[in-house]
Amino acid sequence: MSLGLIGIIASLGLLMYLAYRGINVLILAPILALLATLMAGGPLLATYTQVFMPALGKYAITYFPLFLLGAIFGKVMDVSGSAKAIADFIVDKVGAQRAILAITLACGILTYGGVSLFVVAFAVFPIAAALFKESGIPKRLIPATIALGSFTFTMTALPGTPAIQNAIPSPYFSTNAFAAPGLGIIAGLIMFGGGVAWLQYRSNKLVAAGEVYEPPVMKGGGFLGLGGGGKRTDERTAERGDDGAVLVENGAPAVEASEADEQLMDRPSVPLALAFFPIVVVIALNYALVNWIFPSMDFAYLEQDAYGNVGIDDVADIWGIIVALVASIVIAVGTNWTRIGDVKGAVNEGTMGSLLPIVNTASEVGYGAVISSLAAFTTIKDAVLGVSGNPLISLALSVNVLAGITGSASGGMSIALEALGDQFKTMAVEQGISLELVHRVTAISSGGFDALPHNGAVITLLAICGLSHRQSYKDIAVVAIAVPVLALVTIIVLGSLFGSF
């Protein structure tokens, strides 16, 4: 094994370990990218300024509007009370006794409607905490339940989802967000059904073993009644007062249970139709734009060098999501003006809330770009391509590997498509494989190994819930990695046998 390949493996291992220990990927990504470069004998400064930063910048330039608008829309839905109204409606219809199913559906509807997964986690956690406590379901299953509804089927599988993971493949394959709808729905049902079944099984098992919502804290950080007999949950001693104060993990401010409850109760009451309307607009308008409106318009000017010499197919999907989100923000603000109160404050808070997620993700893209520029990466690429002559299998493997390396679904997918997208497209066309199928396989593949412990969304979610990796990551891994990979395999088999539908 060459020193360069050892450097890539060591860099990835340290990235996962140190992120797990709470060091922000914003600083880890460039340092560890340069470590791999150093071990490969490459120039450090040139790699940082000429490879890492341009890749970071290109990603941010392309996808910043989606992060920005998604965060603003999510904040408006939150402070207006619309997110709470939708969650309460789902809970009321499903029943508090089915807390896992209710929270999964609430998160799914919100994220499918364009609300940022970070906003969903903050908005839904207090409701989940109250439901799980009332039902006697162990608290450590809350992160996996929110992850199931936010990070899986609505992120990569369901047709038309405005998630960035569903937009990235479009310019590479001349497709749109509604590619292979039937296969996407099947994959979504597998993720949803498999995830809920696992969490219900875990809940029954833990409750039968005597675990309650929040086990009492033992000295040294161990918890009683964890089924495994008082395992350590964190190196730090966990202190919880009578007010239900929660841990702060990875240096991130945790949401106190009492504070979260107060924030939730402060949300105004919103008529259900008004709460759902902006979400319906996101999906319906996006569909109309990419399928009817844009194709009927003349965009010949896009072929000019000033506009990148592209076609409408290269930008329609991103344009559709941008327009749909802008329209939904205007509708949400207009119909809830008095409920929001401080509209300027809500927009500003949403704007600032978009910065850290996109910079973190773009930094991970920069890391991946450096790794893919190293000579040793050719060994990895050749191994991936040599696994199978079927481009669907090679594509699924490469996107999963790179999403795992970067800890980012969108980041790993972007790197894989930038390095191999043209090659996969050519292979698919030569073998008569539908590019819509390729799009859907690419999107679903990004939502597999991305959820390794160093994933920023996983770290943030655990901090919001006041829990550690040791307490909750096992269940997150099952619903956000194992089950989506099963859905991916199913879609590849079905697509290979029956084509795209």
Short mmCIF file of N, CA and C in Angstrom, two decimals, residues 191-349:
data_model
loop_
_atom_site.label_atom_id
_atom_site.label_comp_id
_atom_site.label_asym_id
_atom_site.label_seq_id
_atom_site.Cartn_x
_atom_site.Cartn_y
_atom_site.Cartn_z
N MET A 191 -37.68 2.91 3.22
CA MET A 191 -37.01 3.66 4.29
C MET A 191 -37.97 3.97 5.43
N PHE A 192 -39.16 4.44 5.07
CA PHE A 192 -40.14 4.80 6.09
C PHE A 192 -40.59 3.58 6.89
N GLY A 193 -41.03 2.54 6.18
CA GLY A 193 -41.53 1.35 6.87
C GLY A 193 -40.45 0.63 7.65
N GLY A 194 -39.27 0.47 7.04
CA GLY A 194 -38.18 -0.21 7.74
C GLY A 194 -37.71 0.55 8.95
N GLY A 195 -37.63 1.88 8.83
CA GLY A 195 -37.17 2.70 9.95
C GLY A 195 -38.14 2.68 11.12
N VAL A 196 -39.44 2.85 10.82
CA VAL A 196 -40.45 2.84 11.88
C VAL A 196 -40.48 1.47 12.56
N ALA A 197 -40.38 0.40 11.76
CA ALA A 197 -40.41 -0.95 12.33
C ALA A 197 -39.23 -1.16 13.28
N TRP A 198 -38.05 -0.69 12.87
CA TRP A 198 -36.87 -0.85 13.73
C TRP A 198 -37.03 -0.07 15.04
N LEU A 199 -37.45 1.17 14.94
CA LEU A 199 -37.58 1.99 16.14
C LEU A 199 -38.66 1.46 17.08
N GLN A 200 -39.73 0.92 16.53
CA GLN A 200 -40.77 0.34 17.37
C GLN A 200 -40.26 -0.91 18.06
N TYR A 201 -39.48 -1.71 17.31
CA TYR A 201 -38.86 -2.91 17.90
C TYR A 201 -37.92 -2.53 19.03
N ARG A 202 -37.11 -1.50 18.80
CA ARG A 202 -36.16 -1.06 19.83
C ARG A 202 -36.90 -0.52 21.05
N SER A 203 -37.96 0.23 20.81
CA SER A 203 -38.73 0.77 21.93
C SER A 203 -39.31 -0.35 22.78
N ASN A 204 -39.92 -1.33 22.13
CA ASN A 204 -40.50 -2.46 22.87
C ASN A 204 -39.45 -3.20 23.67
N LYS A 205 -38.29 -3.40 23.05
CA LYS A 205 -37.22 -4.14 23.70
C LYS A 205 -36.66 -3.38 24.91
N LEU A 206 -36.43 -2.08 24.75
CA LEU A 206 -35.87 -1.28 25.83
C LEU A 206 -36.86 -1.15 26.99
N VAL A 207 -38.12 -0.93 26.66
CA VAL A 207 -39.14 -0.81 27.71
C VAL A 207 -39.28 -2.13 28.46
N ALA A 208 -39.25 -3.24 27.73
CA ALA A 208 -39.34 -4.56 28.37
C ALA A 208 -38.16 -4.81 29.30
N ALA A 209 -37.01 -4.20 28.97
CA ALA A 209 -35.82 -4.36 29.81
C ALA A 209 -35.83 -3.41 31.00
N GLY A 210 -36.84 -2.57 31.08
CA GLY A 210 -36.99 -1.70 32.24
C GLY A 210 -36.53 -0.27 32.04
N GLU A 211 -36.18 0.09 30.80
CA GLU A 211 -35.72 1.46 30.59
C GLU A 211 -36.91 2.40 30.51
N VAL A 212 -36.76 3.57 31.14
CA VAL A 212 -37.81 4.58 31.13
C VAL A 212 -37.39 5.72 30.21
N TYR A 213 -38.23 6.76 30.16
CA TYR A 213 -37.95 7.87 29.24
C TYR A 213 -36.55 8.42 29.45
N GLU A 214 -36.22 8.75 30.70
CA GLU A 214 -34.91 9.32 30.98
C GLU A 214 -34.34 8.67 32.23
N PRO A 215 -33.46 7.65 32.07
CA PRO A 215 -32.92 6.93 33.22
C PRO A 215 -32.17 7.87 34.15
N PRO A 216 -32.14 7.57 35.45
CA PRO A 216 -31.39 8.40 36.38
C PRO A 216 -29.90 8.35 36.09
N VAL A 217 -29.20 9.45 36.39
CA VAL A 217 -27.78 9.54 36.10
C VAL A 217 -26.96 8.93 37.22
N MET A 218 -25.94 8.16 36.84
CA MET A 218 -25.02 7.57 37.81
C MET A 218 -23.73 8.37 37.80
N LYS A 219 -22.99 8.32 38.87
CA LYS A 219 -21.69 8.97 38.91
C LYS A 219 -20.79 8.33 37.87
N GLY A 220 -19.98 9.17 37.23
CA GLY A 220 -19.09 8.66 36.19
C GLY A 220 -19.73 8.65 34.83
N GLY A 221 -20.98 9.10 34.73
CA GLY A 221 -21.60 9.25 33.42
C GLY A 221 -22.38 8.06 32.97
N GLY A 222 -22.47 6.99 33.78
CA GLY A 222 -23.24 5.83 33.34
C GLY A 222 -24.71 6.01 33.61
N PHE A 223 -25.53 5.32 32.86
CA PHE A 223 -26.97 5.40 33.04
C PHE A 223 -27.50 4.04 33.47
N LEU A 224 -28.48 4.06 34.34
CA LEU A 224 -29.13 2.83 34.76
C LEU A 224 -30.15 2.39 33.72
N GLY A 225 -30.38 1.09 33.63
CA GLY A 225 -31.49 0.58 32.84
C GLY A 225 -31.31 0.70 31.35
N LEU A 226 -30.06 0.62 30.86
CA LEU A 226 -29.84 0.74 29.42
C LEU A 226 -29.86 -0.61 28.74
N GLY A 227 -30.39 -1.62 29.37
CA GLY A 227 -30.44 -2.91 28.72
C GLY A 227 -29.10 -3.61 28.79
N GLY A 228 -27.99 -2.83 28.63
CA GLY A 228 -26.66 -3.40 28.70
C GLY A 228 -26.10 -3.32 30.11
N GLY A 229 -26.87 -2.78 31.07
CA GLY A 229 -26.42 -2.78 32.44
C GLY A 229 -25.51 -1.64 32.81
N GLY A 230 -25.95 -0.41 32.59
CA GLY A 230 -25.19 0.73 33.10
C GLY A 230 -23.94 1.03 32.33
N LYS A 231 -24.02 1.09 31.04
CA LYS A 231 -22.86 1.42 30.23
C LYS A 231 -22.56 2.91 30.34
N ARG A 232 -21.28 3.26 30.13
CA ARG A 232 -20.93 4.67 30.08
C ARG A 232 -21.54 5.31 28.85
N THR A 233 -22.04 6.52 29.01
CA THR A 233 -22.64 7.21 27.87
C THR A 233 -21.76 8.34 27.38
N ASP A 234 -20.81 8.80 28.19
CA ASP A 234 -19.94 9.87 27.77
C ASP A 234 -18.79 9.97 28.76
N GLU A 235 -17.65 10.53 28.33
CA GLU A 235 -16.53 10.67 29.24
C GLU A 235 -16.82 11.68 30.35
N ARG A 236 -17.70 12.61 30.08
CA ARG A 236 -18.02 13.63 31.07
C ARG A 236 -19.10 13.14 32.01
N THR A 237 -19.07 13.64 33.24
CA THR A 237 -20.14 13.32 34.18
C THR A 237 -21.37 14.11 33.78
N ALA A 238 -22.47 13.42 33.65
CA ALA A 238 -23.71 14.07 33.23
C ALA A 238 -24.48 14.54 34.46
N GLU A 239 -24.78 15.82 34.49
CA GLU A 239 -25.55 16.38 35.59
C GLU A 239 -26.89 16.84 35.08
N ARG A 240 -27.94 16.36 35.69
CA ARG A 240 -29.28 16.77 35.29
C ARG A 240 -30.06 17.22 36.53
N GLY A 241 -30.58 18.41 36.47
CA GLY A 241 -31.35 18.91 37.59
C GLY A 241 -32.80 18.52 37.50
N ASP A 242 -33.58 18.98 38.47
CA ASP A 242 -35.00 18.66 38.47
C ASP A 242 -35.75 19.31 37.31
N ASP A 243 -35.12 20.34 36.72
CA ASP A 243 -35.80 21.02 35.63
C ASP A 243 -35.55 20.34 34.29
N GLY A 244 -34.83 19.22 34.32
CA GLY A 244 -34.62 18.46 33.08
C GLY A 244 -33.54 19.03 32.20
N ALA A 245 -32.54 19.71 32.78
CA ALA A 245 -31.46 20.27 31.98
C ALA A 245 -30.75 19.17 31.21
N VAL A 246 -30.39 19.47 29.97
CA VAL A 246 -29.80 18.45 29.11
C VAL A 246 -28.33 18.71 28.89
N LEU A 247 -27.62 17.71 28.40
CA LEU A 247 -26.20 17.81 28.14
C LEU A 247 -25.89 18.77 27.00
N VAL A 248 -24.69 19.31 27.01
CA VAL A 248 -24.16 20.04 25.87
C VAL A 248 -23.07 19.17 25.28
N GLU A 249 -23.24 18.76 24.03
CA GLU A 249 -22.27 17.87 23.41
C GLU A 249 -21.58 18.55 22.25
N ASN A 250 -20.29 18.22 22.07
CA ASN A 250 -19.51 18.73 20.94
C ASN A 250 -19.43 20.26 20.93
N GLY A 251 -19.50 20.85 22.13
CA GLY A 251 -19.37 22.29 22.21
C GLY A 251 -20.56 23.06 21.70
N ALA A 252 -21.62 22.38 21.35
CA ALA A 252 -22.80 23.07 20.81
C ALA A 252 -23.79 23.34 21.93
N PRO A 253 -24.45 24.50 21.93
CA PRO A 253 -25.41 24.79 22.99
C PRO A 253 -26.62 23.88 22.89
N ALA A 254 -26.92 23.18 23.95
CA ALA A 254 -28.08 22.30 23.95
C ALA A 254 -29.33 23.09 24.25
N VAL A 255 -30.45 22.55 23.88
CA VAL A 255 -31.74 23.17 24.17
C VAL A 255 -32.24 22.61 25.50
N GLU A 256 -32.38 23.47 26.49
CA GLU A 256 -32.92 23.02 27.76
C GLU A 256 -34.36 22.57 27.55
N ALA A 257 -34.75 21.51 28.23
CA ALA A 257 -36.10 20.98 28.05
C ALA A 257 -37.15 22.03 28.40
N SER A 258 -36.95 22.72 29.53
CA SER A 258 -37.93 23.71 29.94
C SER A 258 -37.97 24.88 28.97
N GLU A 259 -36.79 25.29 28.48
CA GLU A 259 -36.73 26.41 27.54
C GLU A 259 -37.41 26.04 26.23
N ALA A 260 -37.17 24.81 25.77
CA ALA A 260 -37.78 24.35 24.52
C ALA A 260 -39.30 24.32 24.65
N ASP A 261 -39.79 23.85 25.80
CA ASP A 261 -41.23 23.80 26.02
C ASP A 261 -41.82 25.22 25.99
N GLU A 262 -41.11 26.17 26.62
CA GLU A 262 -41.61 27.55 26.64
C GLU A 262 -41.64 28.11 25.22
N GLN A 263 -40.58 27.85 24.42
CA GLN A 263 -40.56 28.33 23.06
C GLN A 263 -41.72 27.75 22.26
N LEU A 264 -42.00 26.48 22.49
CA LEU A 264 -43.08 25.81 21.76
C LEU A 264 -44.42 26.41 22.13
N MET A 265 -44.64 26.66 23.42
CA MET A 265 -45.92 27.20 23.87
C MET A 265 -46.11 28.64 23.40
N ASP A 266 -44.99 29.35 23.14
CA ASP A 266 -45.09 30.73 22.69
C ASP A 266 -45.53 30.85 21.24
N ARG A 267 -45.50 29.76 20.50
CA ARG A 267 -45.86 29.82 19.09
C ARG A 267 -47.36 30.11 18.94
N PRO A 268 -47.72 31.00 18.03
CA PRO A 268 -49.14 31.36 17.86
C PRO A 268 -49.94 30.21 17.24
N SER A 269 -51.25 30.30 17.39
CA SER A 269 -52.14 29.30 16.80
C SER A 269 -52.39 29.67 15.34
N VAL A 270 -52.29 28.67 14.45
CA VAL A 270 -52.44 28.91 13.01
C VAL A 270 -53.51 27.98 12.46
N PRO A 271 -54.44 28.47 11.66
CA PRO A 271 -55.39 27.57 10.99
C PRO A 271 -54.63 26.54 10.16
N LEU A 272 -55.09 25.32 10.21
CA LEU A 272 -54.36 24.22 9.58
C LEU A 272 -54.16 24.44 8.08
N ALA A 273 -55.17 24.95 7.40
CA ALA A 273 -55.06 25.19 5.95
C ALA A 273 -53.95 26.17 5.63
N LEU A 274 -53.82 27.23 6.45
CA LEU A 274 -52.75 28.20 6.24
C LEU A 274 -51.39 27.60 6.52
N ALA A 275 -51.32 26.70 7.50
CA ALA A 275 -50.05 26.06 7.83
C ALA A 275 -49.56 25.18 6.70
N PHE A 276 -50.47 24.43 6.07
CA PHE A 276 -50.09 23.50 5.01
C PHE A 276 -49.90 24.19 3.66
N PHE A 277 -50.56 25.32 3.43
CA PHE A 277 -50.57 25.94 2.11
C PHE A 277 -49.18 26.23 1.54
N PRO A 278 -48.27 26.86 2.31
CA PRO A 278 -46.94 27.13 1.75
C PRO A 278 -46.19 25.85 1.35
N ILE A 279 -46.40 24.78 2.09
CA ILE A 279 -45.73 23.51 1.76
C ILE A 279 -46.28 22.93 0.46
N VAL A 280 -47.59 23.02 0.29
CA VAL A 280 -48.20 22.55 -0.96
C VAL A 280 -47.67 23.36 -2.14
N VAL A 281 -47.49 24.65 -1.94
CA VAL A 281 -46.99 25.52 -3.01
C VAL A 281 -45.58 25.13 -3.42
N VAL A 282 -44.72 24.80 -2.46
CA VAL A 282 -43.35 24.40 -2.78
C VAL A 282 -43.34 23.23 -3.77
N ILE A 283 -44.10 22.19 -3.47
CA ILE A 283 -44.11 20.99 -4.31
C ILE A 283 -44.81 21.25 -5.64
N ALA A 284 -46.01 21.84 -5.58
CA ALA A 284 -46.80 22.03 -6.81
C ALA A 284 -46.15 23.02 -7.77
N LEU A 285 -45.66 24.14 -7.26
CA LEU A 285 -45.06 25.14 -8.13
C LEU A 285 -43.76 24.62 -8.73
N ASN A 286 -42.96 23.93 -7.94
CA ASN A 286 -41.73 23.34 -8.46
C ASN A 286 -42.03 22.38 -9.61
N TYR A 287 -43.05 21.54 -9.43
CA TYR A 287 -43.43 20.59 -10.48
C TYR A 287 -43.89 21.32 -11.75
N ALA A 288 -44.71 22.34 -11.57
CA ALA A 288 -45.23 23.08 -12.72
C ALA A 288 -44.10 23.79 -13.48
N LEU A 289 -43.16 24.33 -12.75
CA LEU A 289 -42.07 25.06 -13.39
C LEU A 289 -41.19 24.14 -14.24
N VAL A 290 -40.75 23.03 -13.66
CA VAL A 290 -39.79 22.18 -14.37
C VAL A 290 -40.45 21.34 -15.46
N ASN A 291 -41.74 21.09 -15.36
CA ASN A 291 -42.40 20.23 -16.35
C ASN A 291 -43.21 20.99 -17.39
N TRP A 292 -43.72 22.17 -17.06
CA TRP A 292 -44.60 22.89 -17.98
C TRP A 292 -44.10 24.29 -18.32
N ILE A 293 -43.83 25.08 -17.30
CA ILE A 293 -43.55 26.50 -17.53
C ILE A 293 -42.20 26.73 -18.21
N PHE A 294 -41.12 26.23 -17.59
CA PHE A 294 -39.80 26.44 -18.19
C PHE A 294 -39.68 25.85 -19.60
N PRO A 295 -40.18 24.62 -19.85
CA PRO A 295 -40.05 24.07 -21.21
C PRO A 295 -40.78 24.88 -22.28
N SER A 296 -41.77 25.66 -21.87
CA SER A 296 -42.54 26.44 -22.85
C SER A 296 -41.93 27.81 -23.11
N MET A 297 -40.85 28.15 -22.41
CA MET A 297 -40.25 29.47 -22.54
C MET A 297 -38.95 29.39 -23.37
N ASP A 298 -38.54 30.53 -23.89
CA ASP A 298 -37.33 30.61 -24.71
C ASP A 298 -36.15 31.04 -23.84
N PHE A 299 -35.19 30.15 -23.68
CA PHE A 299 -33.99 30.45 -22.89
C PHE A 299 -32.73 30.36 -23.75
N ALA A 300 -32.84 30.75 -25.02
CA ALA A 300 -31.70 30.66 -25.93
C ALA A 300 -30.52 31.49 -25.44
N TYR A 301 -30.80 32.54 -24.67
CA TYR A 301 -29.72 33.42 -24.20
C TYR A 301 -28.76 32.70 -23.26
N LEU A 302 -29.20 31.57 -22.68
CA LEU A 302 -28.32 30.84 -21.77
C LEU A 302 -27.10 30.28 -22.49
N GLU A 303 -27.16 30.17 -23.80
CA GLU A 303 -26.04 29.63 -24.56
C GLU A 303 -24.93 30.66 -24.75
N GLN A 304 -25.16 31.88 -24.34
CA GLN A 304 -24.12 32.91 -24.40
C GLN A 304 -23.08 32.64 -23.32
N ASP A 305 -21.84 33.03 -23.61
CA ASP A 305 -20.76 32.82 -22.65
C ASP A 305 -21.02 33.54 -21.34
N ALA A 306 -21.70 34.67 -21.40
CA ALA A 306 -21.98 35.45 -20.18
C ALA A 306 -22.82 34.67 -19.19
N TYR A 307 -23.62 33.70 -19.69
CA TYR A 307 -24.48 32.92 -18.81
C TYR A 307 -24.02 31.46 -18.69
N GLY A 308 -22.76 31.24 -19.04
CA GLY A 308 -22.18 29.93 -18.80
C GLY A 308 -22.31 28.95 -19.95
N ASN A 309 -22.91 29.37 -21.06
CA ASN A 309 -23.06 28.49 -22.22
C ASN A 309 -23.72 27.17 -21.83
N VAL A 310 -24.90 27.27 -21.22
CA VAL A 310 -25.63 26.09 -20.76
C VAL A 310 -27.01 26.06 -21.40
N GLY A 311 -27.72 24.97 -21.17
CA GLY A 311 -29.10 24.86 -21.62
C GLY A 311 -30.05 24.94 -20.44
N ILE A 312 -31.32 25.08 -20.70
CA ILE A 312 -32.30 25.19 -19.62
C ILE A 312 -32.32 23.93 -18.76
N ASP A 313 -32.04 22.77 -19.36
CA ASP A 313 -32.02 21.53 -18.59
C ASP A 313 -30.94 21.54 -17.51
N ASP A 314 -29.90 22.35 -17.72
CA ASP A 314 -28.80 22.40 -16.75
C ASP A 314 -29.15 23.20 -15.50
N VAL A 315 -30.13 24.08 -15.62
CA VAL A 315 -30.43 24.97 -14.50
C VAL A 315 -31.89 24.92 -14.06
N ALA A 316 -32.75 24.25 -14.81
CA ALA A 316 -34.19 24.30 -14.52
C ALA A 316 -34.52 23.80 -13.13
N ASP A 317 -33.88 22.73 -12.70
CA ASP A 317 -34.25 22.16 -11.41
C ASP A 317 -33.92 23.10 -10.25
N ILE A 318 -32.73 23.69 -10.29
CA ILE A 318 -32.36 24.63 -9.23
C ILE A 318 -33.23 25.88 -9.32
N TRP A 319 -33.48 26.37 -10.53
CA TRP A 319 -34.36 27.53 -10.68
C TRP A 319 -35.76 27.24 -10.13
N GLY A 320 -36.26 26.03 -10.41
CA GLY A 320 -37.59 25.68 -9.94
C GLY A 320 -37.69 25.71 -8.42
N ILE A 321 -36.69 25.17 -7.76
CA ILE A 321 -36.70 25.15 -6.29
C ILE A 321 -36.57 26.57 -5.75
N ILE A 322 -35.71 27.38 -6.37
CA ILE A 322 -35.54 28.77 -5.91
C ILE A 322 -36.86 29.53 -6.01
N VAL A 323 -37.50 29.47 -7.16
CA VAL A 323 -38.77 30.20 -7.35
C VAL A 323 -39.84 29.67 -6.40
N ALA A 324 -39.92 28.35 -6.25
CA ALA A 324 -40.94 27.77 -5.37
C ALA A 324 -40.73 28.19 -3.93
N LEU A 325 -39.48 28.20 -3.47
CA LEU A 325 -39.21 28.60 -2.09
C LEU A 325 -39.48 30.09 -1.87
N VAL A 326 -39.10 30.92 -2.84
CA VAL A 326 -39.37 32.35 -2.71
C VAL A 326 -40.88 32.60 -2.63
N ALA A 327 -41.64 31.95 -3.50
CA ALA A 327 -43.09 32.11 -3.48
C ALA A 327 -43.67 31.65 -2.16
N SER A 328 -43.18 30.55 -1.63
CA SER A 328 -43.70 30.02 -0.38
C SER A 328 -43.34 30.90 0.81
N ILE A 329 -42.16 31.49 0.77
CA ILE A 329 -41.78 32.42 1.83
C ILE A 329 -42.71 33.63 1.82
N VAL A 330 -42.96 34.17 0.64
CA VAL A 330 -43.86 35.33 0.52
C VAL A 330 -45.25 34.98 1.02
N ILE A 331 -45.74 33.80 0.64
CA ILE A 331 -47.07 33.37 1.08
C ILE A 331 -47.10 33.17 2.59
N ALA A 332 -46.08 32.51 3.13
CA ALA A 332 -46.03 32.24 4.57
C ALA A 332 -45.97 33.53 5.37
N VAL A 333 -45.18 34.48 4.90
CA VAL A 333 -45.08 35.77 5.60
C VAL A 333 -46.39 36.54 5.44
N GLY A 334 -46.92 36.58 4.22
CA GLY A 334 -48.13 37.36 3.98
C GLY A 334 -49.34 36.86 4.75
N THR A 335 -49.48 35.56 4.88
CA THR A 335 -50.64 35.00 5.58
C THR A 335 -50.44 34.93 7.09
N ASN A 336 -49.23 35.19 7.55
CA ASN A 336 -48.96 35.11 8.99
C ASN A 336 -48.27 36.38 9.52
N TRP A 337 -48.48 37.49 8.83
CA TRP A 337 -47.76 38.71 9.16
C TRP A 337 -47.92 39.09 10.64
N THR A 338 -49.15 39.09 11.11
CA THR A 338 -49.38 39.50 12.51
C THR A 338 -48.92 38.42 13.49
N ARG A 339 -48.95 37.18 13.09
CA ARG A 339 -48.51 36.10 13.98
C ARG A 339 -46.99 36.10 14.15
N ILE A 340 -46.29 36.42 13.08
CA ILE A 340 -44.83 36.42 13.15
C ILE A 340 -44.34 37.58 14.00
N GLY A 341 -44.98 38.72 13.88
CA GLY A 341 -44.57 39.88 14.67
C GLY A 341 -43.32 40.52 14.08
N ASP A 342 -42.17 40.03 14.46
CA ASP A 342 -40.90 40.59 14.00
C ASP A 342 -40.46 39.85 12.73
N VAL A 343 -41.02 40.26 11.59
CA VAL A 343 -40.70 39.60 10.32
C VAL A 343 -39.23 39.79 9.98
N LYS A 344 -38.75 41.01 10.16
CA LYS A 344 -37.34 41.28 9.86
C LYS A 344 -36.42 40.39 10.69
N GLY A 345 -36.76 40.23 11.98
CA GLY A 345 -35.94 39.39 12.84
C GLY A 345 -35.95 37.94 12.41
N ALA A 346 -37.13 37.45 11.98
CA ALA A 346 -37.24 36.06 11.54
C ALA A 346 -36.42 35.82 10.29
N VAL A 347 -36.50 36.75 9.33
CA VAL A 347 -35.74 36.61 8.09
C VAL A 347 -34.25 36.69 8.37
N ASN A 348 -33.86 37.63 9.22
CA ASN A 348 -32.44 37.76 9.55
C ASN A 348 -31.92 36.51 10.25
N GLU A 349 -32.72 35.97 11.16
CA GLU A 349 -32.28 34.78 11.88
C GLU A 349 -32.16 33.58 10.95
#
